[in-house]
Amino acid sequence: MWPIAAGEAPEYLQGIAVLVVTGAAVAYFGLRIGLVPIVAFLLTGVIVGPNALGVVDDLDTVQAAAEVGVLLLLFTIGLEFNLGRLREVRRSLVIGGGVQVGTTTAITTLVLVAAGVDASAAVFTGLLVALSSTAIVLKLLGDRGEISAPHGRTAVAVLLFQDLAIVGMVLVVPMLGGDGGGALDITWALVRAGLLIALVLVVARRLLPPMLERVARTCSPEIFLLTVVAICFGTAYGVSLAGVSVSLGAFLAGLLVAESRFDAQAMGEVLPLQIIFSATFFVSVGMLLDVGFVFDNLPVVVGAIAAVFAVKVLATGLAVLALGERIGLAAAVGLMLAQVGEFSFVLAEVGAEADLTPAGLGEDGRQTFIAATVLMMAATPMLMGLSRRLALSTGTTTTPAAPDLVGVPGDTAPAHGSSPADGSRDHVVVAGYGRWARGLAHVLGDAGIDVVVVTLSPDGAHDAAAGGIPVLLGDPVRERTLREAGLDRARALVVPDDEAERAGRVVRVARTINAGVHVVVRTRYAHDIDEILASGADEVVSEDVEASVAMTMRLLRGLGHDDEAALARARQLRVFHLDGDAPPRLTGRPAQHGSVDTEALIDVVLPADACPHAGQVRPVVARSSGCEECLRDGDAWVHLRVCLTCGHVGCCDSSPNRHARAHHETTGHHVMRSAEPGESWVWCFEDERELAPRTE
């Protein structure tokens, strides 16, 4: 029953392994030569598909994964779009989408009928051509941050109408083949679909916020991910019961989640899954292409592509002009939607069951349709690049702004500074809003430093927003979340409340976004410091070490030591904690002289006129029993010197490494005292002379 447990490879593994490995390799090398990943995935499908190498023969598994990819893709687009934006484009959706689908179908039908094609086959072909690729266009718009741009909003509205129109098309096509219901059946199906969609929107908007609130309070990425995916698939399946496209259902689910304050967190959790399954979808489309047929019928395929391109650009341009937009925007949207869509394959299968084929040409028509569709999909990134340049050159769009921070509905504007969404720089990103982060964020804000908090906790997000601190609800382990918090423009990142392993993950992700950001991490135990530093942190503060240092300082002050002496002595604990439980010991050959007393306070008083650098001298405690660098490196010394500014212990100029002089040159601390038994003379390295301490 479980061949994997027995060491046997399941039948589907070869195909999946070949598909994933080939896809990764082609995408990598394609990216090196400037090939858009979508085109690389289409090319992968052509290579491994049944019409080329034929190494992937389990098409059912690939198709199932591809359908999941489409659902997740449209769900994430819904997250980006939200109901507010949908309301903004309702006019474009109804008028623009209606004119585009109607005009494309009409022009195609008239041309084919004039060429002698049967009217039913001509209308069927017109419906196929009317649909554009929602998956590819929205994917590229999302990657380029142009969904909110004027050409992006218009294109999305037209694509949404096409997805809605599929409901009616699926019912009309059997009628064209002489089967199916009448006009009343179609009308009732559309009404039923509309009612179900309205029901989903109303019910889900009441149920989703409190449900997501309860799930998010667990602060468990695993549970949250499962819940979000369940919403996506559950909504898609629910609307499909009324004959509505499951893809449209997934899009609606994304819109609903986008209305909550957990949209950024949902996007961060779902995006890795969406990338994998969407890649499978594009590979599956590429697998449909028969390269041999293309070469054998190249003039026919090129002619079909040219005809579809001309009809789609003209019809879409007219639809945008009908909205009162300028011709530059009309041309830009026309180029974006010039391809034939993935749902045309679904409609083609419905037509095949009714004995309808593209242009009534049978198998040749089907193969020509597949070849033209796949090649036009592959050309879409280039066409969208032309579209964007055209929109920019004609002044019909602008570069979209950075994404807004997600706050708590009804909160007032942040009290401290501005959010990074407005392009500001040099703020501090605080990952989490637990016990340590709360005080830190407010202190930074009071000091005039802009702060952005990123947290998974709804309660923490509410408290931060209530305190006037910009907050993003999301997981700081996710690259997208940190980018939305403006980490690429931040001065520093602080990880004050996470466990060591998770803190290391946050740091590693942060370094991929901003290699120069200053990263400070708090951890409970000293033994975690090396691991976190290896992850890329600049500084790690250990709770147990700092507590020990603070306790020692307070004790010494209580015993009569002044603040400087207590601090100098307490700082030794950092060395002890990091190097071991006992003071460091010499591991090289024995020293020729003794070690320094690390318990005694060295309080040297110099006459005011003894040296221009006498002002550097203060009471100190030797920081280690021997030369600090020699102890660390396992080396040896001859004589020891103690810095009278900071307590550093270094070896003399007769020693191999001359660490006392090196300390003077590095720090600018010039005055040191001999630490040899019976010697109390003081030396100024800057003036190169001995100083006599005052004895009274």
XYZ file of C-alpha atoms in Angstrom:
696
model
C 0.000 0.000 0.000
C 2.871 2.345 0.785
C 5.634 1.677 -1.786
C 7.717 4.555 -0.440
C 8.114 2.766 2.889
C 9.330 -0.312 1.032
C 11.979 1.676 -0.804
C 10.128 1.613 -4.127
C 9.674 4.767 -6.162
C 5.998 5.510 -6.833
C 4.988 5.652 -10.501
C 4.338 9.364 -10.530
C 7.716 10.317 -9.019
C 9.742 10.084 -12.235
C 7.506 12.513 -14.060
C 7.360 14.978 -11.176
C 11.122 14.784 -10.593
C 11.883 15.386 -14.262
C 9.357 18.210 -14.440
C 10.657 20.031 -11.355
C 14.370 19.546 -12.084
C 14.002 20.541 -15.736
C 11.816 23.502 -14.800
C 14.332 24.776 -12.254
C 17.247 24.377 -14.667
C 15.492 25.996 -17.628
C 14.208 28.852 -15.450
C 17.698 29.474 -14.040
C 19.512 29.516 -17.362
C 16.641 31.403 -18.951
C 16.893 34.092 -16.290
C 20.610 34.443 -17.014
C 19.778 35.368 -20.612
C 16.837 37.579 -19.696
C 14.030 35.067 -20.239
C 10.908 35.665 -18.142
C 10.232 32.651 -15.836
C 6.749 32.088 -17.308
C 8.264 31.600 -20.755
C 10.871 29.268 -19.255
C 8.121 27.123 -17.713
C 6.236 26.986 -21.020
C 9.473 25.913 -22.706
C 9.971 23.244 -20.034
C 6.556 21.816 -20.855
C 7.428 21.657 -24.539
C 10.695 19.834 -23.768
C 9.382 17.186 -21.349
C 5.917 16.792 -22.861
C 4.574 13.876 -24.925
C 5.235 15.686 -28.208
C 8.984 16.098 -27.552
C 11.082 13.958 -25.161
C 7.985 12.325 -23.701
C 9.601 11.778 -20.273
C 6.442 12.909 -18.459
C 3.530 10.660 -19.298
C 1.388 11.024 -16.147
C -0.587 13.918 -17.570
C -3.443 13.514 -15.111
C -1.198 14.313 -12.136
C 0.342 17.284 -13.928
C -3.094 18.572 -14.899
C -4.380 18.277 -11.323
C -1.386 20.209 -9.982
C -1.864 22.801 -12.726
C -5.500 23.352 -11.729
C -4.426 23.849 -8.112
C -1.890 26.379 -9.379
C -4.591 28.382 -11.153
C -6.738 28.420 -7.985
C -3.869 29.637 -5.792
C -2.810 32.203 -8.379
C -6.250 33.754 -8.579
C -6.576 33.598 -4.787
C -3.385 35.667 -4.373
C -4.583 38.106 -7.038
C -7.800 38.495 -5.034
C -5.661 39.262 -1.987
C -3.871 41.984 -3.947
C -7.061 43.414 -5.441
C -9.676 43.501 -2.586
C -13.349 44.446 -2.779
C -12.681 48.164 -2.596
C -10.718 48.067 -5.814
C -13.370 45.810 -7.379
C -16.021 48.406 -6.663
C -13.818 51.045 -8.249
C -13.702 49.121 -11.567
C -17.318 47.927 -11.707
C -18.036 50.219 -14.663
C -14.960 48.936 -16.513
C -15.983 45.379 -15.680
C -19.508 45.627 -17.096
C -18.964 47.982 -20.038
C -15.360 47.275 -20.936
C -15.591 43.517 -20.433
C -18.940 43.258 -22.165
C -17.802 45.209 -25.229
C -14.516 43.269 -25.415
C -16.117 39.814 -25.310
C -18.999 40.800 -27.588
C -16.834 42.578 -30.167
C -14.200 39.834 -30.298
C -16.816 37.138 -30.751
C -18.671 39.153 -33.410
C -15.590 40.047 -35.485
C -14.278 36.474 -35.398
C -17.649 35.049 -36.333
C -18.129 37.441 -39.277
C -14.647 36.790 -40.669
C -15.024 32.994 -40.445
C -18.536 32.948 -41.888
C -17.289 35.084 -44.786
C -14.585 32.456 -45.308
C -17.222 29.727 -45.563
C -17.092 28.318 -42.036
C -20.313 26.980 -40.514
C -21.994 29.578 -38.296
C -21.984 27.391 -35.172
C -18.261 26.628 -35.512
C -17.591 30.329 -36.204
C -19.392 31.481 -33.052
C -17.645 28.754 -31.046
C -14.269 29.951 -32.342
C -15.193 33.530 -31.504
C -15.874 32.519 -27.895
C -12.494 30.771 -27.715
C -10.681 33.842 -29.046
C -12.562 36.251 -26.745
C -10.915 34.832 -23.604
C -7.491 36.084 -22.503
C -5.029 34.513 -20.060
C -6.080 35.615 -16.576
C -3.271 33.583 -15.003
C -0.424 35.020 -17.073
C -1.583 38.634 -17.242
C -2.378 38.899 -13.530
C 0.842 37.109 -12.624
C 2.909 39.597 -14.624
C 0.933 42.572 -13.336
C 1.420 41.375 -9.763
C 5.155 40.798 -10.226
C 5.559 44.307 -11.642
C 3.332 45.966 -9.046
C 0.997 47.316 -11.738
C -2.362 45.902 -10.666
C -3.273 49.324 -9.249
C -2.004 51.256 -12.283
C -4.677 52.548 -14.726
C -3.843 49.985 -17.424
C -3.676 47.259 -14.759
C -7.079 48.086 -13.252
C -8.721 48.170 -16.672
C -7.158 44.880 -17.736
C -8.210 43.184 -14.494
C -11.799 44.394 -14.948
C -11.974 42.947 -18.473
C -10.427 39.655 -17.333
C -12.937 39.344 -14.484
C -15.808 39.827 -16.916
C -14.337 37.074 -19.113
C -14.217 34.720 -16.128
C -17.848 35.528 -15.355
C -18.771 35.060 -19.011
C -17.409 31.508 -18.973
C -20.520 30.523 -16.999
C -22.716 31.454 -19.933
C -20.280 30.205 -22.579
C -20.205 26.701 -21.106
C -24.002 26.639 -21.415
C -24.114 28.168 -24.914
C -21.549 25.869 -26.561
C -23.647 22.655 -26.267
C -26.558 24.564 -27.828
C -24.331 25.481 -30.779
C -23.700 21.776 -31.282
C -27.410 21.012 -31.237
C -27.566 19.953 -27.589
C -28.241 21.700 -24.273
C -31.045 23.850 -22.930
C -32.726 26.964 -24.213
C -32.431 30.651 -23.436
C -34.495 30.260 -20.252
C -32.070 27.638 -18.931
C -29.117 29.926 -19.578
C -30.846 32.853 -17.877
C -31.703 30.781 -14.820
C -28.140 29.448 -14.590
C -26.733 32.985 -14.661
C -29.210 34.199 -12.028
C -28.413 31.221 -9.827
C -24.693 31.886 -10.144
C -25.165 35.565 -9.263
C -27.245 34.725 -6.200
C -24.677 32.201 -4.967
C -21.817 34.664 -5.396
C -23.769 37.313 -3.472
C -24.510 34.785 -0.723
C -20.843 33.840 -0.471
C -19.792 37.471 -0.208
C -22.357 38.331 2.481
C -21.921 35.215 4.622
C -18.157 35.010 4.318
C -17.684 38.674 5.223
C -19.493 37.996 8.495
C -17.822 34.699 9.298
C -14.260 35.186 8.054
C -13.020 38.077 10.235
C -13.814 36.474 13.619
C -12.595 33.070 12.408
C -9.293 34.456 11.133
C -8.948 36.445 14.347
C -9.187 33.281 16.453
C -6.791 31.369 14.208
C -4.264 34.205 14.089
C -4.203 34.399 17.895
C -2.586 30.957 17.927
C 0.444 32.594 16.216
C 0.912 29.260 14.422
C 1.939 29.654 10.757
C 0.942 26.033 10.093
C -2.635 26.426 11.345
C -3.023 29.791 9.645
C -1.790 28.390 6.312
C -4.203 25.457 6.461
C -7.076 27.804 7.287
C -6.287 30.156 4.405
C -5.968 27.299 1.907
C -9.237 25.847 3.212
C -10.951 29.193 2.563
C -9.538 29.252 -0.972
C -10.529 25.710 -1.943
C -13.784 25.713 0.032
C -15.053 28.903 -1.592
C -13.991 27.727 -5.054
C -15.835 24.444 -4.623
C -18.895 26.142 -3.139
C -19.439 28.493 -6.084
C -18.753 25.671 -8.563
C -21.939 23.992 -7.324
C -23.853 26.745 -9.133
C -21.887 26.277 -12.336
C -19.536 29.198 -11.657
C -15.871 28.857 -12.567
C -13.835 27.464 -9.657
C -11.137 29.968 -10.572
C -13.581 32.806 -10.064
C -14.461 31.262 -6.701
C -10.801 31.277 -5.686
C -10.556 34.916 -6.716
C -13.609 35.752 -4.596
C -12.005 33.962 -1.631
C -8.935 36.160 -2.017
C -11.109 39.273 -2.098
C -12.760 38.220 1.157
C -9.497 37.557 2.997
C -8.147 40.859 1.669
C -10.963 42.619 3.532
C -9.534 41.394 6.847
C -6.395 42.737 8.500
C -4.598 39.460 7.820
C -4.084 39.857 4.077
C -0.320 40.391 4.326
C 0.065 37.355 6.575
C -2.103 35.255 4.238
C -0.082 36.341 1.234
C 3.194 35.494 2.947
C 1.993 31.997 3.873
C 0.366 31.097 0.546
C 2.890 32.615 -1.853
C 5.459 29.759 -1.758
C 2.703 27.235 -2.585
C 1.341 29.472 -5.313
C 4.761 29.776 -6.974
C 5.253 26.005 -7.133
C 1.792 25.107 -8.420
C 1.607 28.055 -10.831
C 4.874 26.907 -12.377
C 3.251 23.495 -12.889
C 0.330 25.158 -14.661
C 2.565 26.898 -17.183
C 4.528 23.688 -17.724
C 1.260 21.824 -18.398
C 0.280 24.385 -21.042
C 3.641 23.976 -22.748
C 3.160 20.205 -22.815
C 0.192 20.647 -25.148
C 2.322 22.069 -27.962
C 3.252 19.716 -30.808
C 6.453 21.194 -32.227
C 6.311 18.908 -35.251
C 2.865 20.177 -36.190
C 4.053 23.782 -35.867
C 6.922 23.272 -38.314
C 4.803 21.247 -40.744
C 2.076 23.911 -40.745
C 4.073 27.035 -40.003
C 2.233 29.371 -42.446
C -1.144 28.341 -41.029
C -0.002 28.784 -37.415
C 1.592 32.182 -38.112
C -1.542 33.282 -39.972
C -3.754 32.208 -37.059
C -1.551 34.107 -34.585
C -1.630 37.262 -36.721
C -5.410 37.054 -37.120
C -6.049 36.524 -33.399
C -3.622 39.297 -32.480
C -5.305 41.794 -34.818
C -8.822 40.914 -33.654
C -7.965 40.985 -29.942
C -6.058 44.289 -30.048
C -8.829 45.930 -32.101
C -11.713 44.603 -29.984
C -10.026 45.318 -26.647
C -8.974 48.773 -27.803
C -12.559 49.574 -28.789
C -13.779 48.324 -25.404
C -11.382 50.630 -23.534
C -12.298 53.566 -25.768
C -15.961 52.873 -24.938
C -15.042 53.641 -21.323
C -13.900 57.115 -22.360
C -10.196 56.351 -21.934
C -7.453 57.757 -24.167
C -6.148 55.863 -27.155
C -2.769 55.263 -25.503
C -4.364 53.321 -22.641
C -6.616 51.484 -25.121
C -3.606 50.340 -27.143
C -1.704 49.338 -23.990
C -4.561 47.181 -22.656
C -5.103 45.727 -26.139
C -1.496 44.495 -26.224
C -1.806 43.035 -22.728
C -4.887 40.971 -23.585
C -3.892 39.949 -27.128
C -3.303 36.296 -26.226
C -5.844 33.460 -25.905
C -6.484 32.272 -22.345
C -6.106 29.058 -20.404
C -9.865 28.752 -19.929
C -10.229 28.503 -23.694
C -8.824 24.975 -23.298
C -11.694 24.181 -20.924
C -14.191 25.615 -23.402
C -12.536 23.667 -26.226
C -13.143 20.418 -24.321
C -16.810 21.336 -23.906
C -16.971 22.029 -27.651
C -15.328 18.699 -28.494
C -18.124 16.900 -26.643
C -20.599 18.780 -28.878
C -18.573 17.947 -32.053
C -17.311 21.530 -32.399
C -13.708 22.353 -33.305
C -11.918 25.673 -33.901
C -12.920 27.085 -37.316
C -14.607 23.732 -38.032
C -11.260 22.240 -39.135
C -11.346 19.115 -36.958
C -8.050 17.877 -35.518
C -6.019 20.331 -37.617
C -8.092 23.172 -36.220
C -7.542 21.902 -32.686
C -3.767 21.635 -33.147
C -3.586 25.057 -34.784
C -5.556 26.525 -31.877
C -3.200 24.914 -29.320
C -0.069 26.057 -31.171
C -1.295 29.630 -31.580
C -2.424 29.820 -27.943
C 0.827 28.500 -26.455
C 3.045 30.674 -28.663
C 0.991 33.779 -27.900
C 1.165 33.003 -24.187
C 4.938 32.784 -24.510
C 4.963 36.183 -26.231
C 2.818 37.819 -23.527
C 5.720 39.063 -21.329
C 7.202 40.855 -24.335
C 3.819 42.313 -25.303
C 3.234 43.488 -21.732
C 6.628 45.155 -21.730
C 5.611 47.035 -24.874
C 2.276 47.811 -23.259
C 3.877 49.342 -20.171
C 6.290 51.463 -22.205
C 3.407 52.648 -24.358
C 1.341 53.542 -21.282
C 4.235 55.435 -19.723
C 5.134 57.275 -22.927
C 1.566 58.468 -23.417
C 1.194 59.533 -19.794
C -1.659 57.147 -19.099
C 0.002 55.509 -16.125
C 2.650 56.082 -13.508
C 4.970 53.877 -11.550
C 2.868 52.500 -8.680
C 3.669 53.464 -5.125
C 5.057 51.062 -2.572
C 2.428 48.975 -0.776
C 0.707 50.448 2.268
C 1.210 49.125 5.734
C -1.579 47.087 7.212
C -2.987 48.673 10.331
C -5.982 48.122 12.550
C -9.219 49.522 11.087
C -10.233 52.726 12.771
C -6.813 53.480 14.238
C -5.463 56.983 14.136
C -2.411 57.964 12.166
C 0.941 56.849 13.579
C 2.344 59.210 16.153
C 5.991 58.534 15.475
C 7.247 59.391 12.019
C 5.881 57.990 8.792
C 5.506 54.555 7.359
C 8.072 53.269 4.854
C 5.314 53.075 2.285
C 5.828 56.765 1.546
C 9.411 56.147 0.452
C 11.067 57.270 3.692
C 14.350 55.723 4.728
C 16.434 54.993 7.798
C 13.610 53.626 9.929
C 14.007 50.641 12.266
C 12.073 47.432 11.659
C 11.168 45.619 14.878
C 10.338 41.945 14.284
C 7.683 41.056 16.845
C 5.858 42.995 19.522
C 6.433 41.024 22.666
C 7.719 42.012 26.056
C 11.073 43.422 24.962
C 9.905 44.990 21.706
C 7.188 47.132 23.298
C 9.492 49.290 25.368
C 12.118 49.433 22.639
C 9.645 50.628 19.987
C 8.317 53.423 22.194
C 11.799 54.566 23.253
C 12.921 54.737 19.620
C 9.779 56.649 18.721
C 10.316 59.136 21.544
C 13.860 59.624 20.265
C 12.473 60.652 16.869
C 13.432 57.416 15.102
C 10.820 55.966 12.747
C 9.762 52.448 13.738
C 7.757 49.782 11.895
C 6.613 46.739 13.854
C 6.084 43.387 12.095
C 4.174 40.837 14.155
C 2.061 37.708 13.812
C 0.067 38.527 16.928
C -3.266 40.328 16.390
C -3.166 41.547 20.001
C 0.356 42.851 19.558
C -0.612 44.560 16.301
C -3.594 46.210 17.987
C -1.478 47.447 20.905
C 1.220 48.821 18.599
C -1.302 50.629 16.408
C -3.105 51.963 19.481
C 0.232 53.390 20.624
C 0.690 55.188 17.301
C 3.335 52.806 15.942
C 3.045 51.684 12.292
C 2.455 47.932 12.274
C 2.321 45.196 9.657
C 0.431 42.007 10.455
C 2.572 39.247 9.025
C 5.369 36.788 9.619
C 8.831 38.430 9.627
C 10.312 35.135 8.425
C 8.607 35.792 5.066
C 10.580 37.843 2.544
C 7.466 39.551 1.213
C 6.466 40.734 4.691
C 9.859 42.295 5.384
C 9.832 43.976 1.993
C 6.415 45.495 2.726
C 7.853 46.793 6.002
C 10.480 48.629 3.940
C 13.491 46.629 5.124
C 15.308 47.398 1.881
C 15.308 51.059 2.969
C 15.700 50.539 6.729
C 18.612 51.550 8.916
C 18.306 48.632 11.313
C 16.410 45.447 12.121
C 15.805 44.358 15.712
C 14.684 40.830 16.653
C 13.997 41.170 20.377
C 11.570 38.421 21.357
C 12.032 35.295 19.228
C 13.688 32.003 20.045
C 17.207 31.601 18.685
C 16.340 29.323 15.751
C 13.521 31.525 14.518
C 15.572 34.685 15.050
C 18.290 33.185 12.871
C 15.744 32.536 10.109
C 14.547 36.148 10.264
C 18.135 37.385 10.008
C 18.940 35.150 7.023
C 15.869 36.356 5.131
C 16.666 39.963 6.034
C 20.179 39.665 4.631
C 18.777 38.601 1.231
C 16.774 41.841 1.140
C 19.275 44.323 2.585
C 22.843 43.164 3.031
C 23.857 46.395 4.752
C 21.111 46.744 7.358
C 22.341 46.717 10.971
C 20.836 43.676 12.724
C 20.539 43.348 16.506
C 19.116 40.206 18.123
C 18.251 39.371 21.721
C 18.547 35.786 22.879
C 18.149 34.119 26.250
C 21.318 32.049 26.380
C 24.948 32.773 25.624
C 25.415 29.471 23.784
C 23.080 30.750 21.009
C 25.226 33.769 20.196
C 27.611 32.103 17.736
C 24.773 30.512 15.779
C 22.876 33.783 15.435
C 26.016 35.678 14.469
C 26.640 33.052 11.791
C 23.153 33.798 10.425
C 24.255 37.345 9.698
C 23.465 39.358 12.833
C 25.756 42.258 13.671
C 25.144 42.172 17.418
C 23.595 39.605 19.742
C 22.558 40.517 23.283
C 22.360 37.536 25.605
C 19.809 37.826 28.396
C 21.657 35.631 30.887
C 24.988 37.389 30.311
C 23.554 40.902 30.597
C 21.577 39.959 33.700
C 24.777 38.680 35.288
C 26.620 41.877 34.354
C 23.843 44.078 35.766
C 23.692 42.066 38.990
C 27.444 42.325 39.499
C 27.436 46.080 38.885
C 24.698 46.637 41.460
C 26.489 44.455 43.993
C 29.795 46.277 43.555
C 28.090 49.653 43.857
C 26.434 48.438 47.045
C 29.856 47.461 48.386
C 31.220 50.947 47.827
C 32.751 50.809 44.337
C 32.056 53.794 42.142
C 30.166 53.361 38.860
C 33.236 53.229 36.621
C 35.019 50.629 38.706
C 31.876 48.525 39.015
C 31.307 48.663 35.236
C 34.914 47.752 34.441
C 34.787 44.767 36.775
C 31.355 43.611 35.643
C 32.362 43.646 31.994
C 34.717 40.786 32.688
C 31.662 38.569 33.026
C 30.998 38.881 29.315
C 34.359 37.300 28.599
C 33.769 34.586 31.196
C 30.302 33.690 29.908
C 31.370 33.530 26.301
C 34.622 31.638 26.853
C 33.517 29.357 29.657
C 32.378 29.322 33.255
C 35.875 30.074 34.603
C 38.280 32.922 33.852
C 40.323 32.271 30.700
C 43.551 30.340 31.136
C 46.748 30.393 29.099
C 46.749 27.501 26.620
C 50.118 28.143 24.970
C 53.587 27.803 26.461
C 53.951 29.135 30.034
C 54.408 32.876 30.444
C 57.785 34.038 31.670
C 56.079 36.173 34.312
C 52.940 36.011 36.398
C 49.405 37.069 35.740
C 47.341 40.112 36.711
C 45.164 40.278 39.811
C 41.677 40.652 38.394
C 40.120 41.369 41.789
C 42.004 44.548 42.707
C 41.021 48.074 41.688
C 43.891 49.905 40.009
C 43.612 53.564 41.009
C 46.638 55.525 39.763
C 46.847 59.265 40.399
C 49.125 61.308 38.139
C 50.195 64.916 38.738
C 48.280 67.298 36.496
C 51.485 68.300 34.723
C 52.839 64.766 34.384
C 51.612 64.327 30.803
C 49.115 65.948 28.395
C 47.291 62.608 28.381
C 46.928 62.267 32.143
C 43.234 63.062 31.792
C 42.676 59.588 30.271
C 43.598 57.884 33.529
C 40.728 56.565 35.659
C 40.208 53.719 38.196
C 40.054 50.366 36.388
C 39.938 46.631 37.038
C 42.078 44.354 34.870
C 39.752 42.743 32.310
C 41.649 39.440 32.224
C 44.413 37.644 34.064
C 46.783 37.729 31.083
C 47.141 39.376 27.681
C 43.625 39.217 26.233
C 44.725 38.530 22.651
C 47.357 35.968 23.637
C 44.832 34.097 25.786
C 42.415 34.029 22.899
C 45.025 32.841 20.380
C 46.833 30.420 22.684
C 50.022 32.521 22.476
C 52.511 33.683 25.165
C 53.818 36.976 26.489
C 56.883 38.372 28.318
C 55.545 41.259 30.425
C 51.986 42.561 30.941
C 50.611 46.108 30.775
C 47.162 47.363 31.944
C 45.413 50.201 30.122
C 44.492 52.903 32.652
C 41.520 53.984 30.534
C 39.599 50.719 30.001
C 41.431 47.910 31.898
C 42.661 46.107 28.777
C 45.575 43.762 29.529
C 48.214 43.447 26.806
C 51.752 42.206 26.364
C 54.830 44.470 26.263
C 57.069 45.473 23.355
C 59.465 42.617 24.240
C 56.663 40.107 23.579
C 56.202 38.639 20.066
C 52.881 40.409 19.339
C 53.202 43.708 21.287
C 49.490 43.778 22.054
C 49.698 46.665 24.559
C 51.096 48.985 21.870
C 48.562 47.643 19.342
C 45.768 48.511 21.790
C 47.136 52.055 22.115
C 47.302 52.480 18.321
C 43.812 51.089 17.786
C 41.911 52.851 20.563
C 43.907 56.012 21.255
C 44.312 54.971 24.910
C 47.843 56.156 25.563
C 48.582 55.560 29.262
C 49.300 52.081 30.683
C 50.749 50.741 33.901
C 53.089 47.829 34.389
C 51.356 44.745 35.751
C 54.541 42.974 36.763
C 55.016 42.115 40.472
C 56.688 44.967 42.381
C 56.390 47.445 39.493
C 54.116 50.478 39.565
C 55.574 52.727 36.856
C 53.322 54.222 34.215
C 54.139 54.637 30.515
C 52.661 57.004 27.893
C 52.900 55.376 24.476
C 52.087 58.641 22.697
C 54.918 60.631 24.337
C 57.179 57.584 24.707
C 58.109 58.394 28.324
C 57.675 57.070 31.831
C 55.328 58.857 34.219
C 55.713 58.983 37.984
C 52.439 58.455 39.923
C 51.670 60.680 42.881
C 52.318 58.777 46.113
C 50.442 60.867 48.716
